[in-house]
mmCIF file of C-alpha atoms and ligand atoms in Angstrom:
data_model
loop_
_atom_site.group_PDB
_atom_site.id
_atom_site.type_symbol
_atom_site.label_atom_id
_atom_site.label_comp_id
_atom_site.label_asym_id
_atom_site.label_seq_id
_atom_site.Cartn_x
_atom_site.Cartn_y
_atom_site.Cartn_z
ATOM 1 C CA UNK L 2 170.702 54.543 82.865
ATOM 2 C CA UNK L 3 167.868 52.104 82.313
ATOM 3 C CA UNK L 4 164.530 53.198 81.522
ATOM 4 C CA UNK L 5 161.616 53.019 84.100
ATOM 5 C CA UNK L 6 158.673 50.969 83.297
ATOM 6 C CA UNK L 7 155.306 52.098 83.980
ATOM 7 C CA UNK L 8 152.951 49.634 85.688
ATOM 8 C CA UNK L 9 149.252 49.449 86.030
ATOM 9 C CA UNK L 10 147.125 47.086 88.021
ATOM 10 C CA UNK L 11 144.173 45.419 86.713
ATOM 11 C CA UNK L 12 141.517 45.835 89.227
ATOM 12 C CA UNK L 13 141.609 46.572 93.142
ATOM 13 C CA UNK L 14 142.375 42.939 93.989
ATOM 14 C CA UNK L 15 143.208 42.090 97.729
ATOM 15 C CA UNK L 16 146.689 40.688 96.346
ATOM 16 C CA UNK L 17 147.719 44.172 94.842
ATOM 17 C CA UNK L 18 149.003 44.961 98.143
ATOM 18 C CA UNK L 19 151.754 42.560 97.773
ATOM 19 C CA UNK L 20 152.791 44.171 94.751
ATOM 20 C CA UNK L 21 152.744 47.982 95.465
ATOM 21 C CA UNK L 22 155.559 47.562 98.061
ATOM 22 C CA UNK L 23 158.224 46.455 95.635
ATOM 23 C CA UNK L 24 156.742 48.581 92.587
ATOM 24 C CA UNK L 25 157.509 51.516 94.709
ATOM 25 C CA UNK L 26 160.722 50.327 95.880
ATOM 26 C CA UNK L 27 162.187 49.377 92.750
ATOM 27 C CA UNK L 28 164.247 51.920 90.861
ATOM 28 C CA UNK L 29 163.143 50.591 87.813
ATOM 29 C CA UNK L 30 159.686 50.824 88.232
ATOM 30 C CA UNK L 31 156.906 53.232 88.703
ATOM 31 C CA UNK L 32 153.377 52.275 89.888
ATOM 32 C CA UNK L 33 151.161 54.593 87.541
ATOM 33 C CA UNK L 34 148.006 53.529 87.514
ATOM 34 C CA UNK L 35 144.868 51.262 88.853
ATOM 35 C CA UNK L 36 141.869 50.170 86.975
ATOM 36 C CA UNK L 37 138.419 49.044 88.470
ATOM 37 C CA UNK L 38 135.247 48.184 86.667
ATOM 38 C CA UNK L 39 133.772 51.246 88.791
ATOM 39 C CA UNK L 40 135.611 54.547 88.729
ATOM 40 C CA UNK L 41 134.848 55.497 92.181
ATOM 41 C CA UNK L 42 136.424 52.370 93.530
ATOM 42 C CA UNK L 43 139.447 53.096 91.319
ATOM 43 C CA UNK L 44 139.871 56.411 92.444
ATOM 44 C CA UNK L 45 139.271 55.468 96.123
ATOM 45 C CA UNK L 46 141.954 53.112 95.796
ATOM 46 C CA UNK L 47 144.344 55.285 94.146
ATOM 47 C CA UNK L 48 143.910 57.644 96.836
ATOM 48 C CA UNK L 49 144.533 54.989 99.497
ATOM 49 C CA UNK L 50 147.847 53.603 97.760
ATOM 50 C CA UNK L 51 149.114 57.073 96.234
ATOM 51 C CA UNK L 52 148.572 55.916 92.787
ATOM 52 C CA UNK L 53 148.576 58.532 90.453
ATOM 53 C CA UNK L 54 146.028 57.551 87.821
ATOM 54 C CA UNK L 55 142.875 55.947 88.286
ATOM 55 C CA UNK L 56 140.842 54.262 85.455
ATOM 56 C CA UNK L 57 137.033 53.426 85.510
ATOM 57 C CA UNK L 58 137.350 50.344 83.236
ATOM 58 C CA UNK L 59 139.880 47.681 82.231
ATOM 59 C CA UNK L 60 139.829 48.877 78.655
ATOM 60 C CA UNK L 61 140.740 52.521 79.959
ATOM 61 C CA UNK L 62 143.846 51.354 81.622
ATOM 62 C CA UNK L 63 145.083 49.330 78.430
ATOM 63 C CA UNK L 64 144.363 52.103 76.322
ATOM 64 C CA UNK L 65 146.528 54.429 78.686
ATOM 65 C CA UNK L 66 149.786 54.954 76.666
ATOM 66 C CA UNK L 67 152.071 55.520 79.017
ATOM 67 C CA UNK L 68 151.554 52.224 80.575
ATOM 68 C CA UNK L 69 154.184 49.319 79.847
ATOM 69 C CA UNK L 70 153.400 46.431 82.283
ATOM 70 C CA UNK L 71 150.229 45.264 83.428
ATOM 71 C CA UNK L 72 149.770 43.206 86.591
ATOM 72 C CA UNK L 73 146.680 40.865 85.552
ATOM 73 C CA UNK L 74 145.192 40.122 89.354
ATOM 74 C CA UNK L 75 141.671 39.359 88.292
ATOM 75 C CA UNK L 76 139.758 36.054 89.229
ATOM 76 C CA UNK L 77 141.329 33.003 87.708
ATOM 77 C CA UNK L 78 138.658 32.752 84.898
ATOM 78 C CA UNK L 79 139.592 36.243 83.661
ATOM 79 C CA UNK L 80 143.133 35.953 83.243
ATOM 80 C CA UNK L 81 143.381 34.418 79.766
ATOM 81 C CA UNK L 82 140.699 36.950 78.481
ATOM 82 C CA UNK L 83 142.372 40.036 79.895
ATOM 83 C CA UNK L 84 146.110 39.000 79.336
ATOM 84 C CA UNK L 85 145.462 38.584 75.908
ATOM 85 C CA UNK L 86 143.623 41.818 75.472
ATOM 86 C CA UNK L 87 146.713 43.731 77.492
ATOM 87 C CA UNK L 88 149.400 41.930 75.127
ATOM 88 C CA UNK L 89 147.379 42.961 72.139
ATOM 89 C CA UNK L 90 147.043 46.508 73.448
ATOM 90 C CA UNK L 91 151.070 46.257 73.373
ATOM 91 C CA UNK L 92 151.547 45.806 77.153
ATOM 92 C CA UNK L 93 153.922 43.323 78.966
ATOM 93 C CA UNK L 94 152.164 41.335 81.341
ATOM 94 C CA UNK L 95 152.628 39.669 84.794
ATOM 95 C CA UNK L 96 149.566 37.119 85.142
ATOM 96 C CA UNK L 97 148.794 35.895 88.746
ATOM 97 C CA UNK L 98 148.680 32.378 89.359
ATOM 98 C CA UNK L 99 147.224 30.054 88.277
ATOM 99 C CA UNK L 100 147.982 31.146 84.638
ATOM 100 C CA UNK L 101 144.553 29.922 83.219
ATOM 101 C CA UNK L 102 142.279 27.256 83.894
ATOM 102 C CA UNK L 103 142.264 25.336 80.502
ATOM 103 C CA UNK L 104 145.088 24.451 77.945
ATOM 104 C CA UNK L 105 143.079 26.169 75.115
ATOM 105 C CA UNK L 106 143.219 29.426 77.149
ATOM 106 C CA UNK L 107 147.016 28.959 78.219
ATOM 107 C CA UNK L 108 147.957 28.204 74.431
ATOM 108 C CA UNK L 109 145.977 31.296 73.340
ATOM 109 C CA UNK L 110 147.924 33.416 75.772
ATOM 110 C CA UNK L 111 151.253 32.334 74.885
ATOM 111 C CA UNK L 112 150.334 32.598 71.049
ATOM 112 C CA UNK L 113 149.512 36.209 71.932
ATOM 113 C CA UNK L 114 152.823 36.913 73.675
ATOM 114 C CA UNK L 115 154.628 35.611 70.625
ATOM 115 C CA UNK L 116 152.502 37.251 68.099
ATOM 116 C CA UNK L 117 152.860 40.796 69.968
ATOM 117 C CA UNK L 118 156.623 40.196 71.089
ATOM 118 C CA UNK L 119 155.571 41.271 74.519
ATOM 119 C CA UNK L 120 156.547 39.584 77.806
ATOM 120 C CA UNK L 121 154.473 37.478 79.488
ATOM 121 C CA UNK L 122 155.048 35.528 82.893
ATOM 122 C CA UNK L 123 153.057 33.914 85.706
ATOM 123 C CA UNK L 124 153.305 35.693 89.124
ATOM 124 C CA UNK L 125 154.551 32.644 90.904
ATOM 125 C CA UNK L 126 156.588 34.647 93.375
ATOM 126 C CA UNK L 127 158.246 31.748 95.456
ATOM 127 C CA UNK L 128 160.056 30.620 92.413
ATOM 128 C CA UNK L 129 162.324 33.999 92.520
ATOM 129 C CA UNK L 130 163.004 33.799 96.393
ATOM 130 C CA UNK L 131 166.563 32.629 97.628
ATOM 131 C CA UNK L 132 165.108 29.897 99.640
ATOM 132 C CA UNK L 133 163.495 27.892 96.690
ATOM 133 C CA UNK L 134 167.156 28.403 94.893
ATOM 134 C CA UNK L 135 168.817 27.224 97.517
ATOM 135 C CA UNK L 136 166.590 24.141 98.093
ATOM 136 C CA UNK L 137 166.910 23.372 94.378
ATOM 137 C CA UNK L 138 170.725 23.609 94.810
ATOM 138 C CA UNK L 139 170.826 21.345 97.786
ATOM 139 C CA UNK L 140 168.946 18.755 95.921
ATOM 140 C CA UNK L 141 171.025 18.987 92.605
ATOM 141 C CA UNK L 142 174.013 18.668 94.505
ATOM 142 C CA UNK L 143 173.178 15.345 95.269
ATOM 143 C CA UNK L 144 173.559 15.723 99.394
ATOM 144 C CA UNK L 145 170.194 13.950 99.760
ATOM 145 C CA UNK L 146 171.096 11.251 97.599
ATOM 146 C CA UNK L 147 168.861 10.081 95.049
ATOM 147 C CA UNK L 148 165.349 11.702 95.029
ATOM 148 C CA UNK L 149 162.501 9.374 96.461
ATOM 149 C CA UNK L 150 159.696 11.412 97.785
ATOM 150 C CA UNK L 151 158.262 14.831 98.068
ATOM 151 C CA UNK L 152 155.338 15.639 100.382
ATOM 152 C CA UNK L 153 153.580 19.018 100.753
ATOM 153 C CA UNK L 154 150.517 20.876 101.867
ATOM 154 C CA UNK L 155 149.034 24.379 101.344
ATOM 155 C CA UNK L 156 145.783 24.785 103.150
ATOM 156 C CA UNK L 157 143.885 27.652 105.025
ATOM 157 C CA UNK L 158 140.215 28.254 105.905
ATOM 158 C CA UNK L 159 138.594 30.357 103.384
ATOM 159 C CA UNK L 160 136.133 32.559 105.179
ATOM 160 C CA UNK L 161 135.600 35.145 102.259
ATOM 161 C CA UNK L 162 132.124 34.803 101.686
ATOM 162 C CA UNK L 163 131.025 34.967 97.754
ATOM 163 C CA UNK L 164 134.754 34.823 96.610
ATOM 164 C CA UNK L 165 135.318 33.668 93.439
ATOM 165 C CA UNK L 166 137.592 30.479 94.943
ATOM 166 C CA UNK L 167 134.055 28.895 96.037
ATOM 167 C CA UNK L 168 132.809 28.883 92.403
ATOM 168 C CA UNK L 169 133.927 26.399 89.572
ATOM 169 C CA UNK L 170 132.728 28.851 86.652
ATOM 170 C CA UNK L 171 135.257 31.490 87.962
ATOM 171 C CA UNK L 172 138.201 29.050 88.193
ATOM 172 C CA UNK L 173 137.511 28.443 91.975
ATOM 173 C CA UNK L 174 138.885 25.251 93.955
ATOM 174 C CA UNK L 175 141.597 24.803 96.219
ATOM 175 C CA UNK L 176 143.760 23.024 93.869
ATOM 176 C CA UNK L 177 143.723 25.967 91.310
ATOM 177 C CA UNK L 178 144.379 28.490 94.344
ATOM 178 C CA UNK L 179 146.994 26.734 96.613
ATOM 179 C CA UNK L 180 147.310 23.212 95.434
ATOM 180 C CA UNK L 181 149.168 24.870 92.393
ATOM 181 C CA UNK L 182 152.183 25.701 94.582
ATOM 182 C CA UNK L 183 153.178 22.217 95.714
ATOM 183 C CA UNK L 184 152.593 20.863 92.293
ATOM 184 C CA UNK L 185 154.665 23.582 90.901
ATOM 185 C CA UNK L 186 157.898 23.411 93.550
ATOM 186 C CA UNK L 187 157.706 19.291 93.238
ATOM 187 C CA UNK L 188 157.929 19.798 89.413
ATOM 188 C CA UNK L 189 160.694 22.404 89.697
ATOM 189 C CA UNK L 190 162.559 20.201 92.409
ATOM 190 C CA UNK L 191 162.316 16.975 90.009
ATOM 191 C CA UNK L 192 163.260 19.077 86.918
ATOM 192 C CA UNK L 193 160.589 17.013 85.095
ATOM 193 C CA UNK L 194 156.851 16.421 84.300
ATOM 194 C CA UNK L 195 155.243 13.768 86.118
ATOM 195 C CA UNK L 196 154.412 10.426 84.080
ATOM 196 C CA UNK L 197 150.942 9.940 85.664
ATOM 197 C CA UNK L 198 148.713 11.348 88.302
ATOM 198 C CA UNK L 199 145.819 10.517 90.863
ATOM 199 C CA UNK L 200 143.517 12.618 92.787
ATOM 200 C CA UNK L 201 140.512 12.794 95.114
ATOM 201 C CA UNK L 202 138.472 15.945 95.681
ATOM 202 C CA UNK L 203 135.701 17.155 98.423
ATOM 203 C CA UNK L 204 133.731 19.361 96.275
ATOM 204 C CA UNK L 205 131.400 22.120 98.054
ATOM 205 C CA UNK L 206 128.124 23.911 96.854
ATOM 206 C CA UNK L 207 129.910 26.056 94.353
ATOM 207 C CA UNK L 208 130.990 22.725 92.475
ATOM 208 C CA UNK L 209 134.693 23.379 92.862
ATOM 209 C CA UNK L 210 137.423 21.228 95.545
ATOM 210 C CA UNK L 211 137.395 22.447 98.984
ATOM 211 C CA UNK L 212 139.855 19.529 99.658
ATOM 212 C CA UNK L 213 141.892 18.053 97.372
ATOM 213 C CA UNK L 214 144.518 15.243 97.690
ATOM 214 C CA UNK L 215 146.493 14.538 95.047
ATOM 215 C CA UNK L 216 149.655 12.120 94.057
ATOM 216 C CA UNK L 217 152.103 12.594 90.998
ATOM 217 C CA UNK L 218 154.392 9.739 89.668
ATOM 218 C CA UNK L 219 157.623 10.911 87.876
ATOM 219 C CA UNK L 220 160.186 8.444 86.200
ATOM 220 C CA UNK L 221 163.131 7.091 88.249
ATOM 221 C CA UNK L 222 160.462 6.277 90.884
ATOM 222 C CA UNK L 223 159.974 9.550 92.190
ATOM 223 C CA UNK L 224 156.688 10.119 93.947
ATOM 224 C CA UNK L 225 154.979 13.352 95.204
ATOM 225 C CA UNK L 226 151.848 13.452 97.351
ATOM 226 C CA UNK L 227 149.945 16.773 98.569
ATOM 227 C CA UNK L 228 146.872 18.120 99.684
ATOM 228 C CA UNK L 229 145.194 21.517 99.465
ATOM 229 C CA UNK L 230 142.225 22.719 101.208
ATOM 230 C CA UNK L 231 139.988 25.716 102.225
ATOM 231 C CA UNK L 232 138.377 23.721 105.037
ATOM 232 C CA UNK L 233 141.692 22.925 107.168
ATOM 233 C CA UNK L 234 143.668 25.235 109.479
ATOM 234 C CA UNK L 235 146.732 27.476 107.555
ATOM 235 C CA UNK L 236 149.286 24.534 106.900
ATOM 236 C CA UNK L 237 151.921 25.191 104.589
ATOM 237 C CA UNK L 238 155.104 22.879 104.313
ATOM 238 C CA UNK L 239 157.125 20.461 102.051
ATOM 239 C CA UNK L 240 159.499 17.584 102.796
ATOM 240 C CA UNK L 241 162.149 16.319 100.276
ATOM 241 C CA UNK L 242 163.328 12.868 100.762
ATOM 242 C CA UNK L 243 166.362 11.248 99.278
ATOM 243 C CA UNK L 244 168.105 8.348 99.750
ATOM 244 C CA UNK L 245 170.479 9.782 102.228
ATOM 245 C CA UNK L 246 168.613 12.643 103.790
ATOM 246 C CA UNK L 247 165.507 14.518 104.279
ATOM 247 C CA UNK L 248 165.016 18.194 103.545
ATOM 248 C CA UNK L 249 162.235 19.915 105.584
ATOM 249 C CA UNK L 250 161.075 23.204 104.615
ATOM 250 C CA UNK L 251 158.503 24.697 106.996
ATOM 251 C CA UNK L 252 157.541 27.696 104.981
ATOM 252 C CA UNK L 253 158.015 27.043 101.048
ATOM 253 C CA UNK L 254 155.714 29.109 99.625
ATOM 254 C CA UNK L 255 155.814 32.395 101.334
ATOM 255 C CA UNK L 256 159.390 32.680 102.532
ATOM 256 C CA UNK L 257 160.558 35.670 104.084
ATOM 257 C CA UNK L 258 163.643 37.631 105.073
ATOM 258 C CA UNK L 259 164.911 35.111 107.228
ATOM 259 C CA UNK L 260 164.145 31.304 106.540
ATOM 260 C CA UNK L 261 165.580 28.076 108.211
ATOM 261 C CA UNK L 262 165.290 24.522 106.407
ATOM 262 C CA UNK L 263 166.033 21.209 108.339
ATOM 263 C CA UNK L 264 168.475 18.560 106.625
ATOM 264 C CA UNK L 265 168.463 15.528 108.395
ATOM 265 C CA UNK L 266 171.239 12.977 107.496
ATOM 266 C CA UNK L 267 171.786 10.005 109.554
ATOM 267 C CA UNK L 268 169.892 11.150 112.456
ATOM 268 C CA UNK L 269 171.661 14.370 112.542
ATOM 269 C CA UNK L 270 169.898 17.586 112.104
ATOM 270 C CA UNK L 271 171.352 20.619 110.595
ATOM 271 C CA UNK L 272 169.672 23.838 110.360
ATOM 272 C CA UNK L 273 170.418 25.928 107.481
ATOM 273 C CA UNK L 274 169.494 29.746 107.589
ATOM 274 C CA UNK L 275 168.782 31.329 104.313
ATOM 275 C CA UNK L 276 168.423 35.198 104.213
ATOM 276 C CA UNK L 277 165.855 36.265 101.651
ATOM 277 C CA UNK L 278 164.664 39.568 100.062
ATOM 278 C CA UNK L 279 161.190 40.912 99.568
ATOM 279 C CA UNK L 280 159.148 37.984 98.619
ATOM 280 C CA UNK L 281 157.301 39.814 95.897
ATOM 281 C CA UNK L 282 160.505 41.877 94.642
ATOM 282 C CA UNK L 283 161.585 38.875 92.896
ATOM 283 C CA UNK L 284 159.015 38.817 90.269
ATOM 284 C CA UNK L 285 159.102 42.497 89.644
ATOM 285 C CA UNK L 286 162.798 42.069 89.119
ATOM 286 C CA UNK L 287 162.539 39.508 86.737
ATOM 287 C CA UNK L 288 159.922 41.170 84.888
ATOM 288 C CA UNK L 289 161.958 44.389 84.720
ATOM 289 C CA UNK L 290 164.998 42.185 83.332
ATOM 290 C CA UNK L 291 162.862 40.218 80.620
ATOM 291 C CA UNK L 292 161.387 43.501 79.491
ATOM 292 C CA UNK L 293 164.658 45.928 79.562
ATOM 293 C CA UNK L 294 167.228 43.452 79.009
ATOM 294 C CA UNK L 295 165.742 40.705 77.038
ATOM 295 C CA UNK L 296 166.426 37.846 79.695
ATOM 296 C CA UNK L 297 163.800 35.052 79.427
ATOM 297 C CA UNK L 298 161.859 35.071 82.575
ATOM 298 C CA UNK L 299 162.193 32.279 85.486
ATOM 299 C CA UNK L 300 159.112 30.832 85.008
ATOM 300 C CA UNK L 301 158.682 29.969 81.416
ATOM 301 C CA UNK L 302 155.577 29.790 79.562
ATOM 302 C CA UNK L 303 156.222 25.937 78.973
ATOM 303 C CA UNK L 304 156.484 25.615 82.790
ATOM 304 C CA UNK L 305 153.329 27.574 83.164
ATOM 305 C CA UNK L 306 151.447 25.411 80.642
ATOM 306 C CA UNK L 307 153.074 22.161 82.211
ATOM 307 C CA UNK L 308 151.741 23.384 85.870
ATOM 308 C CA UNK L 309 148.477 23.805 84.139
ATOM 309 C CA UNK L 310 148.500 20.537 82.523
ATOM 310 C CA UNK L 311 149.075 18.695 85.528
ATOM 311 C CA UNK L 312 146.343 20.408 87.711
ATOM 312 C CA UNK L 313 143.694 19.709 84.745
ATOM 313 C CA UNK L 314 145.108 16.132 84.856
ATOM 314 C CA UNK L 315 144.591 15.746 88.709
ATOM 315 C CA UNK L 316 140.977 17.238 88.479
ATOM 316 C CA UNK L 317 140.080 14.562 85.383
ATOM 317 C CA UNK L 318 141.330 11.785 87.969
ATOM 318 C CA UNK L 319 139.415 12.974 90.843
ATOM 319 C CA UNK L 320 136.309 12.985 88.775
ATOM 320 C CA UNK L 321 137.046 9.943 87.047
ATOM 321 C CA UNK L 322 138.433 7.799 89.734
ATOM 322 C CA UNK L 323 141.247 6.461 87.398
ATOM 323 C CA UNK L 324 144.691 7.118 87.264
ATOM 324 C CA UNK L 325 145.292 10.022 84.547
ATOM 325 C CA UNK L 326 148.510 9.677 82.297
ATOM 326 C CA UNK L 327 150.071 13.589 81.832
HETATM 327 N N1 NAP Q 406 150.530 35.134 94.300
HETATM 328 C C1 NAP Q 406 150.002 35.327 95.496
HETATM 329 O O1 NAP Q 406 150.535 35.484 96.606
HETATM 330 C C2 NAP Q 406 148.680 35.323 95.218
HETATM 331 C C3 NAP Q 406 147.819 35.597 96.539
HETATM 332 C C4 NAP Q 406 146.368 35.647 96.439
HETATM 333 C C5 NAP Q 406 145.731 35.824 95.111
HETATM 334 N N2 NAP Q 406 146.632 35.452 94.210
HETATM 335 C C6 NAP Q 406 146.193 35.531 92.719
HETATM 336 O O2 NAP Q 406 145.655 36.775 92.694
HETATM 337 C C7 NAP Q 406 144.317 36.574 91.908
HETATM 338 C C8 NAP Q 406 143.311 37.488 92.593
HETATM 339 O O3 NAP Q 406 143.160 37.027 93.949
HETATM 340 P P1 NAP Q 406 142.659 38.147 95.181
HETATM 341 O O4 NAP Q 406 141.981 37.197 96.129
HETATM 342 O O5 NAP Q 406 143.419 39.126 95.232
HETATM 343 O O6 NAP Q 406 141.254 38.425 94.578
HETATM 344 P P2 NAP Q 406 139.953 39.390 94.913
HETATM 345 O O7 NAP Q 406 140.405 40.083 96.157
HETATM 346 O O8 NAP Q 406 138.739 38.738 94.793
HETATM 347 O O9 NAP Q 406 139.823 40.481 93.957
HETATM 348 C C9 NAP Q 406 139.645 40.397 92.488
HETATM 349 C C10 NAP Q 406 139.395 41.625 92.137
HETATM 350 O O10 NAP Q 406 138.933 41.127 90.411
HETATM 351 C C11 NAP Q 406 138.065 42.265 90.225
HETATM 352 N N3 NAP Q 406 136.837 41.341 89.224
HETATM 353 C C12 NAP Q 406 136.603 41.644 88.004
HETATM 354 N N4 NAP Q 406 135.667 40.759 87.688
HETATM 355 C C13 NAP Q 406 135.420 40.214 88.872
HETATM 356 C C14 NAP Q 406 134.258 39.183 89.173
HETATM 357 N N5 NAP Q 406 133.241 38.959 88.172
HETATM 358 N N6 NAP Q 406 133.991 39.043 90.638
HETATM 359 C C15 NAP Q 406 134.832 39.325 91.251
HETATM 360 N N7 NAP Q 406 136.066 40.143 91.214
HETATM 361 C C16 NAP Q 406 136.034 40.580 89.906
HETATM 362 C C17 NAP Q 406 137.539 43.042 91.044
HETATM 363 O O11 NAP Q 406 138.185 44.153 90.920
HETATM 364 P P3 NAP Q 406 137.509 45.621 90.513
HETATM 365 O O12 NAP Q 406 136.229 45.660 91.557
HETATM 366 O O13 NAP Q 406 138.207 46.593 91.213
HETATM 367 O O14 NAP Q 406 137.217 45.549 89.266
HETATM 368 C C18 NAP Q 406 138.155 42.113 92.428
HETATM 369 O O15 NAP Q 406 138.764 43.139 93.401
HETATM 370 C C19 NAP Q 406 143.792 35.488 91.955
HETATM 371 O O16 NAP Q 406 144.210 35.036 90.709
HETATM 372 C C20 NAP Q 406 144.881 34.670 92.886
HETATM 373 O O17 NAP Q 406 145.212 33.287 92.450
HETATM 374 C C21 NAP Q 406 147.722 35.359 94.152
#
């Protein structure tokens, strides 16, 4: 029998709702506690979601000796600080995407994980889903021929007034929030890092990008183009183009239980049906495998570092108007 891992939610963030169901469903996890900056909001949240313990500060959660794993769902500018504190308090950490907003922070997070021997992984839930795994298999099988182009988008109308996503100093911006998905997906499909990138951005009052349009060039003449936005209606798609075929993924980043992707070869279109599990169960299971069985997390720390480096290079390009070598 494997040990049951006690999890604690670091904040009452909206995204927690996605984790609560798998944490309650898994036989290897118990959602034991939630922390908030304010005890009354922690208590109300704990009552609402039937979480046994409420802590009135983040420190109190890290000092709770029964907690094994922390789910860091804080705004992006706090990921590094609280992940490092949690690791040093002896906890394993599943940290929300984007991992952090500078390479200095990412390197400090990786160093803290190495020093403490505690597992650290970025919560890129789509990476664990059956659809993503199948898409990668199709591309790697050579069915599309030689990889040529990837195009993708992730946009939505951000209507949360005062939210950290609007503010540069809190790690806001559409590229950090949703552009990180097509960037990560393309890097995963190509299985390499881009050589150079170019980006354009439209910034808002908070200083962060509200629209980002980017390009990445990989070796062997593989190109990727994407956009992310807080100003456009919800769009989410990816198209992978090879010399012999095209794969169209209509729901790449938040796939569900039933999914279809279109494979187009010589004007013939085939629908591939892919059954998937609960989207957020993958990252919970992956974390349990890493902590309980010593497996390496699917999203490696090097991968998270490289995704951050590419986003920073794209932002630098958008500011300078120049091509940036990654
Ligand atoms: N993987 C996914 O599908 C997915 C989806 C959405 C978001 N995310 C990621 O999850 C993280 C949280 O996003 P969210 O939209 O859920 O966040 P949110 O609802 O805005 O909540 C963030 C929480 O952080 C805490 N916090 C601490 N300091 C804060 C500050 N200075 N300002 C505002 N909040 C502060 C607050 O909790 P207390 O008041 O309880 O302390 C707040 O509830 C982000 O990193 C985001 O990229 C991932």
